[in-house]
Amino acid sequence: MQKLIINGGRKLSGEVAVHGSKNASLPILAAAVLCNSEVTLLNCPKLSDTYAAMRIINHIGYKTGFEKNVAVINPTGECEYEVPDDLMREMRSSIIFLGAILGKCGRCKITFPGGCDIGARPIDMHLSSLRKMGVTINEEYGQLDCCCEKLKGAKISLSFPSVGATENIILAAVTAQGRTIIQNAAREPEIVDLVCFLRECGAEIEGEGTGTITIEGIDELYGCEYRIMPDRIVCATYMACAACAGGDIAIKCCRPHEVDSITPVFEQMGCFVHSVNDTIYFSAGKNLRSVDTIRTMVYPGFPTDAQAFIMAALCKAKGTSVFVENIFENRFQHVNGLQRMGADIRVEGKVAVIEGVNKLYGAKSAAPDLRGGAGLVAAALGAEGKSEISRIHYIDRGYENFEISLALLGADIHRSI
Ligand code: UD1
């Protein structure tokens, strides 16, 4: 089993470039299936999740290429409508292929998606929205057989602005008959990126980035070349790594305004954050301080995906910090690993209370999920002594060359195979 071995206590310095966004590239890869000619995606991150998306595209009958962060998808010819269970289980985002495959061939047979175990993660909103668009769904032995003669536009009001459900509806609606209006749509930048890609392909969509998105169905989408947005969560992860380890780094190729809900937290900790164009200059505070209560929210609020590694930084911050996790019910699994390093954290339901300690100590732990794993790496960089982090396949879902980038910043980290 692969592990990350980290000898903590080395300050970070130098530059790191943020790779393309995982959460934007996955729905865009699914969207590529809807096109009638070749799609080229630039800045596509090489992650186990993007490879999993490629495997789904290959399985349904389309050729792909993936070299040097350029993904090419040729979505022409017959489309196979069934996605086998082993591919569905590889990641949560496999569910996004439902809207795309339905749009392409009018039928899609899938099982329930897998992914990180951070909560129940139901797909009820995805399914009820598609039903409104004329899809008949038969569920038998955990298999969903979804059919429609022609997808029809509909007015859909989401009870919660789910990122995945908003994406699935958009994908089903772009080539549906008539107009679809999504109310209480998710406003995340990754939704905006998906819409920008679809618009390049000829789609007629308005309102992305707001709570109401309107899609006019058109007959066909054509391929295009598109550059995936930078990963805002990876950007925030590097800030947290520097906050934990100390030092000064420049984070390049990012969009500073997309981490606007996160930078004030680092500033309150005593770090210095300054951005110029697409670069964030980050200096860790000498003595970190606790911060006001952090409540995870939908965008533009504080992202649940940043909770684990910001918690890692707060373990050594003087005073008491509190997190309220409002999005996923099982997202404090990294706490155990942090406690093994000497952190003082109490969890009660969706609340975690962190009492800052003077030092963390290297320890053996296992990544519990993608962002929790990144949190353990960040903490280990600032801990005294050696840490071993196992189950790093979770980290590989969302970070390209993570340990190599950190080593280039001066961290003592390597992968043991
Ligand atoms: C996406 C992101 C993930 C991020 C999350 C919240 C991707 C690939 N993943 O996940 O990194 O943490 O948004 O910002 O983009 N829910 C239901 N029923 C549904 C759908 C969702 O109850 O049909 C609930 C979920 O269980 C969760 C909440 O809604 O409690 C938010 O989920 P959602 O926004 O859908 O997250 P994902 O799209 O799974």
Coordinates of C-alpha atoms and ligand atoms in Angstrom, one line a residue:
M1 CA 0.0 0.0 0.0
Q2 CA 1.4 3.4 -1.0
K3 CA 2.1 5.9 1.8
L4 CA 3.3 9.5 2.1
I5 CA 6.3 9.8 4.4
I6 CA 6.7 13.3 5.8
N7 CA 9.4 14.7 8.1
G8 CA 7.8 17.8 9.5
G9 CA 9.2 21.1 10.5
R10 CA 10.6 22.4 7.3
K11 CA 9.4 25.8 6.2
L12 CA 8.0 26.2 2.7
S13 CA 9.2 28.7 0.1
G14 CA 9.1 29.3 -3.6
E15 CA 6.3 29.0 -6.2
V16 CA 3.7 26.4 -7.0
A17 CA 1.2 26.4 -9.9
V18 CA -2.4 25.3 -9.3
H19 CA -3.7 22.7 -11.7
G20 CA -7.1 22.5 -13.4
S21 CA -10.2 22.0 -11.3
K22 CA -11.3 18.5 -10.5
N23 CA -14.9 19.6 -9.8
A24 CA -15.1 21.5 -13.1
S25 CA -13.3 18.9 -15.3
L26 CA -15.6 16.0 -14.3
P27 CA -18.9 17.6 -15.4
I28 CA -17.2 19.0 -18.5
L29 CA -15.9 15.6 -19.4
A30 CA -19.5 14.3 -19.0
A31 CA -20.7 17.2 -21.1
A32 CA -18.3 16.4 -23.9
V33 CA -20.3 13.2 -24.5
L34 CA -23.2 15.4 -25.7
C35 CA -21.2 16.9 -28.6
N36 CA -21.3 15.8 -32.2
S37 CA -17.5 16.4 -32.9
E38 CA -14.2 16.3 -31.1
V39 CA -13.7 18.2 -27.8
T40 CA -10.3 19.3 -26.6
L41 CA -9.9 20.2 -22.9
L42 CA -6.8 22.1 -21.9
N43 CA -5.6 22.3 -18.2
C44 CA -7.4 19.0 -17.5
P45 CA -5.8 17.6 -14.2
K46 CA -4.3 14.1 -14.2
L47 CA -6.2 12.7 -11.3
S48 CA -7.6 9.2 -10.5
D49 CA -11.1 10.8 -10.8
T50 CA -10.5 12.3 -14.3
Y51 CA -9.1 8.9 -15.4
A52 CA -12.2 7.3 -14.0
A53 CA -14.4 9.7 -16.1
M54 CA -12.3 8.8 -19.2
R55 CA -13.0 5.1 -18.5
I56 CA -16.8 5.8 -18.5
I57 CA -16.5 7.7 -21.8
N58 CA -14.5 4.8 -23.3
H59 CA -17.0 2.3 -22.0
I60 CA -19.9 4.0 -23.7
G61 CA -18.1 3.8 -27.0
Y62 CA -16.0 6.9 -27.4
K63 CA -12.3 7.3 -27.9
T64 CA -10.3 9.5 -25.7
G65 CA -6.7 10.8 -25.4
F66 CA -5.0 12.3 -22.4
E67 CA -1.5 13.7 -22.6
K68 CA 0.2 16.6 -20.8
N69 CA -3.1 17.9 -19.3
V70 CA -4.8 17.9 -22.7
A71 CA -7.8 15.6 -22.8
V72 CA -9.3 14.8 -26.2
I73 CA -12.8 13.2 -26.5
N74 CA -14.3 12.0 -29.8
P75 CA -17.9 11.6 -29.0
T76 CA -19.1 10.4 -32.4
G77 CA -20.9 7.2 -33.3
E78 CA -23.2 4.9 -31.3
C79 CA -23.5 5.4 -27.6
E80 CA -23.7 2.5 -25.1
Y81 CA -26.3 3.5 -22.5
E82 CA -25.3 1.2 -19.6
V83 CA -22.5 2.1 -17.2
P84 CA -21.4 -1.0 -15.2
D85 CA -21.3 -0.9 -11.4
D86 CA -17.5 -1.0 -11.1
L87 CA -17.2 2.2 -13.1
M88 CA -20.1 3.9 -11.2
R89 CA -18.5 3.0 -7.8
E90 CA -15.2 4.6 -8.7
M91 CA -16.4 8.1 -7.9
R92 CA -19.4 10.2 -6.9
S93 CA -19.3 12.2 -10.1
S94 CA -20.2 9.2 -12.2
I95 CA -23.8 10.3 -11.5
I96 CA -23.2 13.4 -13.7
F97 CA -23.1 11.0 -16.7
L98 CA -26.7 10.2 -16.2
G99 CA -27.9 13.6 -17.6
A100 CA -25.4 13.5 -20.4
I101 CA -26.1 9.9 -21.6
L102 CA -29.8 10.5 -21.4
G103 CA -29.3 13.6 -23.6
K104 CA -27.2 11.6 -26.0
C105 CA -29.2 8.4 -26.3
G106 CA -32.5 8.7 -24.5
R107 CA -31.7 5.9 -22.1
C108 CA -29.2 5.3 -19.3
K109 CA -28.8 2.3 -17.0
I110 CA -26.6 2.9 -14.0
T111 CA -26.2 1.9 -10.4
F112 CA -25.7 4.2 -7.4
P113 CA -22.4 6.2 -7.5
G114 CA -19.5 5.6 -5.1
G115 CA -17.1 8.3 -3.9
C116 CA -15.6 9.5 -0.6
D117 CA -17.6 8.4 2.5
I118 CA -18.4 11.9 3.8
G119 CA -22.1 11.4 4.3
A120 CA -25.2 9.7 2.9
R121 CA -24.9 11.6 -0.3
P122 CA -28.3 10.7 -1.7
I123 CA -29.3 11.4 -5.4
D124 CA -33.0 12.0 -4.8
M125 CA -32.8 15.6 -6.2
H126 CA -31.1 14.4 -9.4
L127 CA -33.8 11.8 -10.0
S128 CA -36.8 13.8 -9.1
S129 CA -35.6 16.6 -11.4
L130 CA -35.1 14.2 -14.3
R131 CA -38.5 12.8 -13.8
K132 CA -39.9 16.3 -14.2
M133 CA -38.1 16.4 -17.5
G134 CA -40.0 13.3 -18.7
V135 CA -37.6 10.5 -17.6
T136 CA -39.1 7.3 -16.4
I137 CA -36.9 5.6 -13.8
N138 CA -37.2 2.0 -12.8
E139 CA -35.2 0.9 -9.8
E140 CA -34.5 -2.8 -9.4
Y141 CA -31.8 -4.5 -7.2
G142 CA -29.9 -1.2 -6.9
Q143 CA -30.0 -0.6 -10.7
L144 CA -31.6 2.5 -12.2
D145 CA -33.0 2.1 -15.7
C146 CA -33.8 5.6 -16.9
C147 CA -35.6 6.2 -20.2
C148 CA -37.3 9.0 -22.1
E149 CA -38.5 9.4 -25.7
K150 CA -37.3 13.0 -25.7
L151 CA -36.2 15.0 -22.7
K152 CA -38.5 18.0 -22.1
G153 CA -37.7 21.3 -20.6
A154 CA -39.2 21.9 -17.1
K155 CA -39.3 24.4 -14.2
I156 CA -37.4 22.8 -11.4
S157 CA -37.0 24.3 -7.9
L158 CA -34.3 22.6 -5.9
S159 CA -34.9 22.2 -2.2
F160 CA -31.1 22.7 -1.7
P161 CA -28.7 24.2 -4.2
S162 CA -27.0 20.8 -4.9
V163 CA -23.9 21.2 -7.1
G164 CA -24.3 17.7 -8.7
A165 CA -28.1 18.0 -9.2
T166 CA -27.7 21.4 -10.9
E167 CA -25.0 20.0 -13.2
N168 CA -27.1 16.9 -14.1
I169 CA -30.2 19.1 -14.9
I170 CA -28.1 21.4 -17.1
L171 CA -26.6 18.4 -19.0
A172 CA -30.1 16.9 -19.5
A173 CA -31.6 20.3 -20.5
V174 CA -29.1 21.6 -23.1
T175 CA -30.5 19.3 -25.9
A176 CA -34.0 18.9 -24.4
Q177 CA -37.2 20.1 -26.1
G178 CA -38.0 23.6 -24.8
R179 CA -36.9 25.7 -21.9
T180 CA -35.7 24.6 -18.5
I181 CA -35.5 26.9 -15.5
I182 CA -33.6 25.8 -12.4
Q183 CA -34.5 27.7 -9.3
N184 CA -32.3 27.6 -6.2
A185 CA -29.5 26.4 -8.5
A186 CA -26.0 26.0 -7.1
R187 CA -23.8 29.1 -7.8
E188 CA -20.3 27.5 -7.5
P189 CA -17.6 28.6 -9.9
E190 CA -17.5 25.1 -11.3
I191 CA -21.1 25.4 -12.5
V192 CA -20.1 28.6 -14.2
D193 CA -17.2 26.8 -15.9
L194 CA -19.5 24.0 -17.1
V195 CA -21.9 26.6 -18.6
C196 CA -19.0 28.5 -20.3
F197 CA -17.9 25.2 -21.9
L198 CA -21.4 24.3 -23.0
R199 CA -21.9 27.8 -24.4
E200 CA -18.7 27.3 -26.5
C201 CA -20.4 24.2 -27.8
G202 CA -23.4 26.2 -28.9
A203 CA -25.7 25.8 -25.9
E204 CA -28.1 28.6 -24.9
I205 CA -27.9 29.1 -21.2
E206 CA -28.3 32.2 -18.9
G207 CA -27.9 32.9 -15.3
E208 CA -25.0 30.8 -14.3
G209 CA -23.5 31.9 -11.0
T210 CA -26.9 33.1 -9.8
G211 CA -29.7 31.1 -8.2
T212 CA -31.8 30.9 -11.4
I213 CA -30.4 29.3 -14.5
T214 CA -32.4 29.2 -17.7
I215 CA -31.5 26.7 -20.5
E216 CA -33.1 26.8 -24.0
G217 CA -32.8 23.3 -25.5
I218 CA -31.2 23.1 -28.9
D219 CA -30.9 20.3 -31.4
E220 CA -27.1 19.7 -31.3
L221 CA -23.9 20.6 -29.6
Y222 CA -20.6 20.7 -31.4
G223 CA -17.1 20.1 -30.1
C224 CA -14.7 22.9 -29.2
E225 CA -11.4 23.6 -27.4
Y226 CA -11.8 24.8 -23.8
R227 CA -9.5 25.6 -20.9
I228 CA -10.6 24.2 -17.5
M229 CA -10.6 26.7 -14.7
P230 CA -7.9 26.4 -11.9
D231 CA -8.8 24.4 -8.8
R232 CA -9.8 26.8 -6.0
I233 CA -9.7 24.0 -3.4
V234 CA -6.1 23.0 -4.4
C235 CA -5.2 26.7 -4.1
A236 CA -6.5 26.9 -0.6
T237 CA -4.8 23.6 0.3
Y238 CA -1.4 25.1 -0.5
M239 CA -2.2 28.1 1.7
A240 CA -3.0 25.7 4.5
C241 CA 0.2 23.7 4.0
A242 CA 2.2 26.9 4.3
A243 CA 0.2 28.1 7.3
C244 CA 1.0 24.7 9.0
A245 CA 4.7 24.5 8.0
G246 CA 5.5 28.2 8.1
G247 CA 7.3 30.1 5.3
D248 CA 6.4 32.2 2.3
I249 CA 5.1 30.9 -1.0
A250 CA 3.6 32.2 -4.2
I251 CA 0.6 30.3 -5.5
K252 CA 0.4 30.9 -9.3
C253 CA -2.3 30.2 -11.9
C254 CA -5.2 30.7 -9.5
R255 CA -8.2 33.0 -9.3
P256 CA -7.8 34.8 -6.0
H257 CA -11.4 36.0 -5.9
E258 CA -12.7 32.4 -5.9
V259 CA -11.0 31.9 -2.4
D260 CA -12.5 35.1 -1.0
S261 CA -14.3 33.2 1.7
I262 CA -11.1 31.4 2.8
T263 CA -8.4 34.2 2.8
P264 CA -10.0 36.2 5.6
V265 CA -9.7 33.1 7.8
F266 CA -5.9 32.9 7.2
E267 CA -5.6 36.6 7.8
Q268 CA -7.4 36.3 11.1
M269 CA -5.0 33.5 12.0
G270 CA -2.2 36.0 11.5
C271 CA -1.1 35.0 8.0
F272 CA -0.4 37.6 5.3
V273 CA -2.3 37.1 2.0
H274 CA -1.8 39.4 -1.0
S275 CA -2.8 38.8 -4.6
V276 CA -1.6 40.2 -7.9
N277 CA -3.5 39.0 -11.0
D278 CA -3.4 35.2 -10.9
T279 CA -0.9 34.9 -8.1
I280 CA -1.4 34.7 -4.4
Y281 CA 1.5 35.6 -2.2
F282 CA 1.1 33.9 1.1
S283 CA 3.2 34.4 4.3
A284 CA 2.5 32.2 7.3
G285 CA 2.1 34.0 10.6
K286 CA 4.8 33.3 13.2
N287 CA 2.3 32.5 15.9
L288 CA -1.1 31.5 14.6
R289 CA -4.2 32.7 16.4
S290 CA -7.6 31.0 16.7
V291 CA -10.5 32.4 14.5
D292 CA -14.2 33.1 14.7
T293 CA -16.6 30.2 14.3
I294 CA -16.4 28.8 10.7
R295 CA -19.6 27.6 9.2
T296 CA -19.4 25.6 6.0
M297 CA -21.9 26.9 3.4
V298 CA -22.7 26.7 -0.3
Y299 CA -20.8 29.2 -2.5
P300 CA -20.0 32.0 -1.9
G301 CA -19.8 30.8 1.7
F302 CA -16.9 28.9 3.3
P303 CA -16.6 25.6 1.4
T304 CA -16.9 22.3 3.1
D305 CA -14.0 21.1 0.9
A306 CA -11.6 23.5 2.8
Q307 CA -12.7 22.5 6.3
A308 CA -10.2 19.7 6.9
F309 CA -7.0 21.4 6.0
I310 CA -8.0 24.7 7.6
M311 CA -8.7 22.7 10.8
A312 CA -5.2 21.3 10.5
A313 CA -3.8 24.8 10.5
L314 CA -5.9 25.8 13.5
C315 CA -4.6 22.8 15.6
K316 CA -1.5 25.0 16.5
A317 CA -3.3 28.3 16.7
K318 CA -3.4 29.9 20.1
G319 CA -7.0 29.8 21.5
T320 CA -10.2 28.1 20.7
S321 CA -11.7 27.7 17.2
V322 CA -15.0 26.2 16.2
F323 CA -16.2 24.6 13.0
V324 CA -19.9 23.9 12.2
E325 CA -20.1 21.5 9.2
N326 CA -23.5 22.2 7.5
I327 CA -23.1 20.4 4.2
F328 CA -22.0 16.8 4.9
E329 CA -22.8 14.9 8.1
N330 CA -19.7 12.7 8.1
R331 CA -16.9 15.1 7.4
F332 CA -14.8 15.1 10.6
Q333 CA -13.1 11.8 9.9
H334 CA -9.7 13.5 9.7
V335 CA -10.0 14.5 13.4
N336 CA -8.8 11.1 14.6
G337 CA -5.6 11.5 12.5
L338 CA -5.0 15.0 13.9
Q339 CA -5.5 13.8 17.4
R340 CA -2.9 11.1 16.9
M341 CA -0.5 14.0 16.1
G342 CA -1.4 15.6 19.5
A343 CA -4.2 18.0 18.4
D344 CA -6.9 18.8 21.0
I345 CA -10.2 18.5 19.2
R346 CA -13.7 17.6 20.4
V347 CA -16.5 16.7 18.1
E348 CA -20.1 16.7 18.9
G349 CA -22.5 16.1 15.9
K350 CA -21.7 18.8 13.3
V351 CA -19.6 20.9 15.6
A352 CA -15.8 20.5 16.2
V353 CA -14.0 22.5 18.9
I354 CA -10.2 22.9 18.5
E355 CA -8.1 24.1 21.4
G356 CA -4.7 25.2 20.0
V357 CA -1.7 23.2 21.2
N358 CA 2.0 24.4 21.1
K359 CA 3.2 21.4 19.0
L360 CA 2.0 18.6 16.8
Y361 CA 4.1 15.4 16.7
G362 CA 4.6 13.1 13.7
A363 CA 2.4 10.0 13.7
K364 CA 1.0 7.2 11.6
S365 CA -2.5 7.8 10.2
A366 CA -4.7 7.0 7.2
A367 CA -6.4 9.4 4.8
P368 CA -10.1 9.0 5.6
D369 CA -11.2 10.8 2.4
L370 CA -9.8 13.2 -0.2
R371 CA -9.8 16.5 1.7
G372 CA -9.3 14.9 5.1
G373 CA -6.2 13.3 3.6
A374 CA -4.9 16.7 2.5
G375 CA -5.6 18.0 6.0
L376 CA -3.4 15.2 7.5
V377 CA -0.6 16.1 5.0
A378 CA -0.8 19.8 6.0
A379 CA -0.7 19.0 9.7
A380 CA 2.3 16.6 9.2
L381 CA 4.3 19.3 7.4
G382 CA 4.1 21.4 10.6
A383 CA 4.5 18.5 13.1
E384 CA 7.8 17.6 14.8
G385 CA 9.2 14.3 13.5
K386 CA 8.1 11.7 11.1
S387 CA 4.5 11.0 9.9
E388 CA 3.3 8.2 7.7
I389 CA 0.0 8.7 5.9
S390 CA -1.6 5.6 4.3
R391 CA -4.7 5.2 2.0
I392 CA -3.4 8.0 -0.2
H393 CA -5.4 6.8 -3.1
Y394 CA -8.0 9.2 -1.7
I395 CA -5.5 12.1 -2.0
D396 CA -4.8 11.1 -5.6
R397 CA -8.4 11.7 -6.5
G398 CA -8.0 15.4 -6.3
Y399 CA -4.3 16.4 -6.2
E400 CA -1.9 16.0 -9.1
N401 CA 1.7 15.5 -8.1
F402 CA 0.9 16.7 -4.6
E403 CA 4.0 15.5 -2.8
I404 CA 6.3 16.5 -5.7
S405 CA 4.9 20.1 -5.6
L406 CA 5.3 20.2 -1.8
A407 CA 8.9 18.8 -2.1
L408 CA 9.7 21.5 -4.6
L409 CA 8.5 24.0 -2.0
G410 CA 11.0 22.6 0.4
A411 CA 9.0 20.0 2.3
D412 CA 10.6 16.7 3.3
I413 CA 8.0 14.4 1.8
H414 CA 8.0 11.4 -0.5
R415 CA 5.8 8.5 -1.6
S416 CA 6.8 5.1 -0.4
I417 CA 5.6 2.4 -2.7
Ligands
UD1_1 C1 -19.9 18.7 -4.9 C2 -18.4 18.6 -5.0 C3 -17.9 18.3 -3.6 C4 -18.3 19.4 -2.6 C5 -19.9 19.5 -2.7 C6 -20.4 20.6 -1.8 C7 -18.0 17.7 -7.2 C8 -17.5 16.6 -8.0 N1 -18.0 17.5 -5.9 O1 -20.4 17.4 -4.5 O2 -16.4 18.4 -3.7 O3 -18.0 19.0 -1.3 O4 -20.3 19.7 -4.0 O5 -19.9 21.8 -2.3 O6 -18.3 18.7 -7.7 N2 -28.0 16.1 -1.5 C9 -29.2 15.4 -1.3 N3 -29.8 14.9 -2.4 C10 -29.3 15.0 -3.7 C11 -28.1 15.7 -3.8 C12 -27.4 16.2 -2.7 O7 -29.7 15.3 -0.2 O8 -30.0 14.6 -4.6 C13 -27.3 16.6 -0.3 C14 -25.9 15.9 -0.1 O9 -26.1 14.7 0.6 C15 -25.2 17.0 0.7 C16 -25.7 18.3 0.1 O10 -26.9 18.0 -0.6 O11 -25.5 17.0 2.1 C17 -24.7 18.9 -0.9 O12 -24.4 18.0 -1.9 P1 -24.1 18.4 -3.4 O13 -24.0 19.9 -3.5 O14 -24.9 17.7 -4.3 O15 -22.6 17.9 -3.5 P2 -21.9 17.0 -4.7 O16 -22.4 17.5 -6.0 O17 -22.1 15.6 -4.3

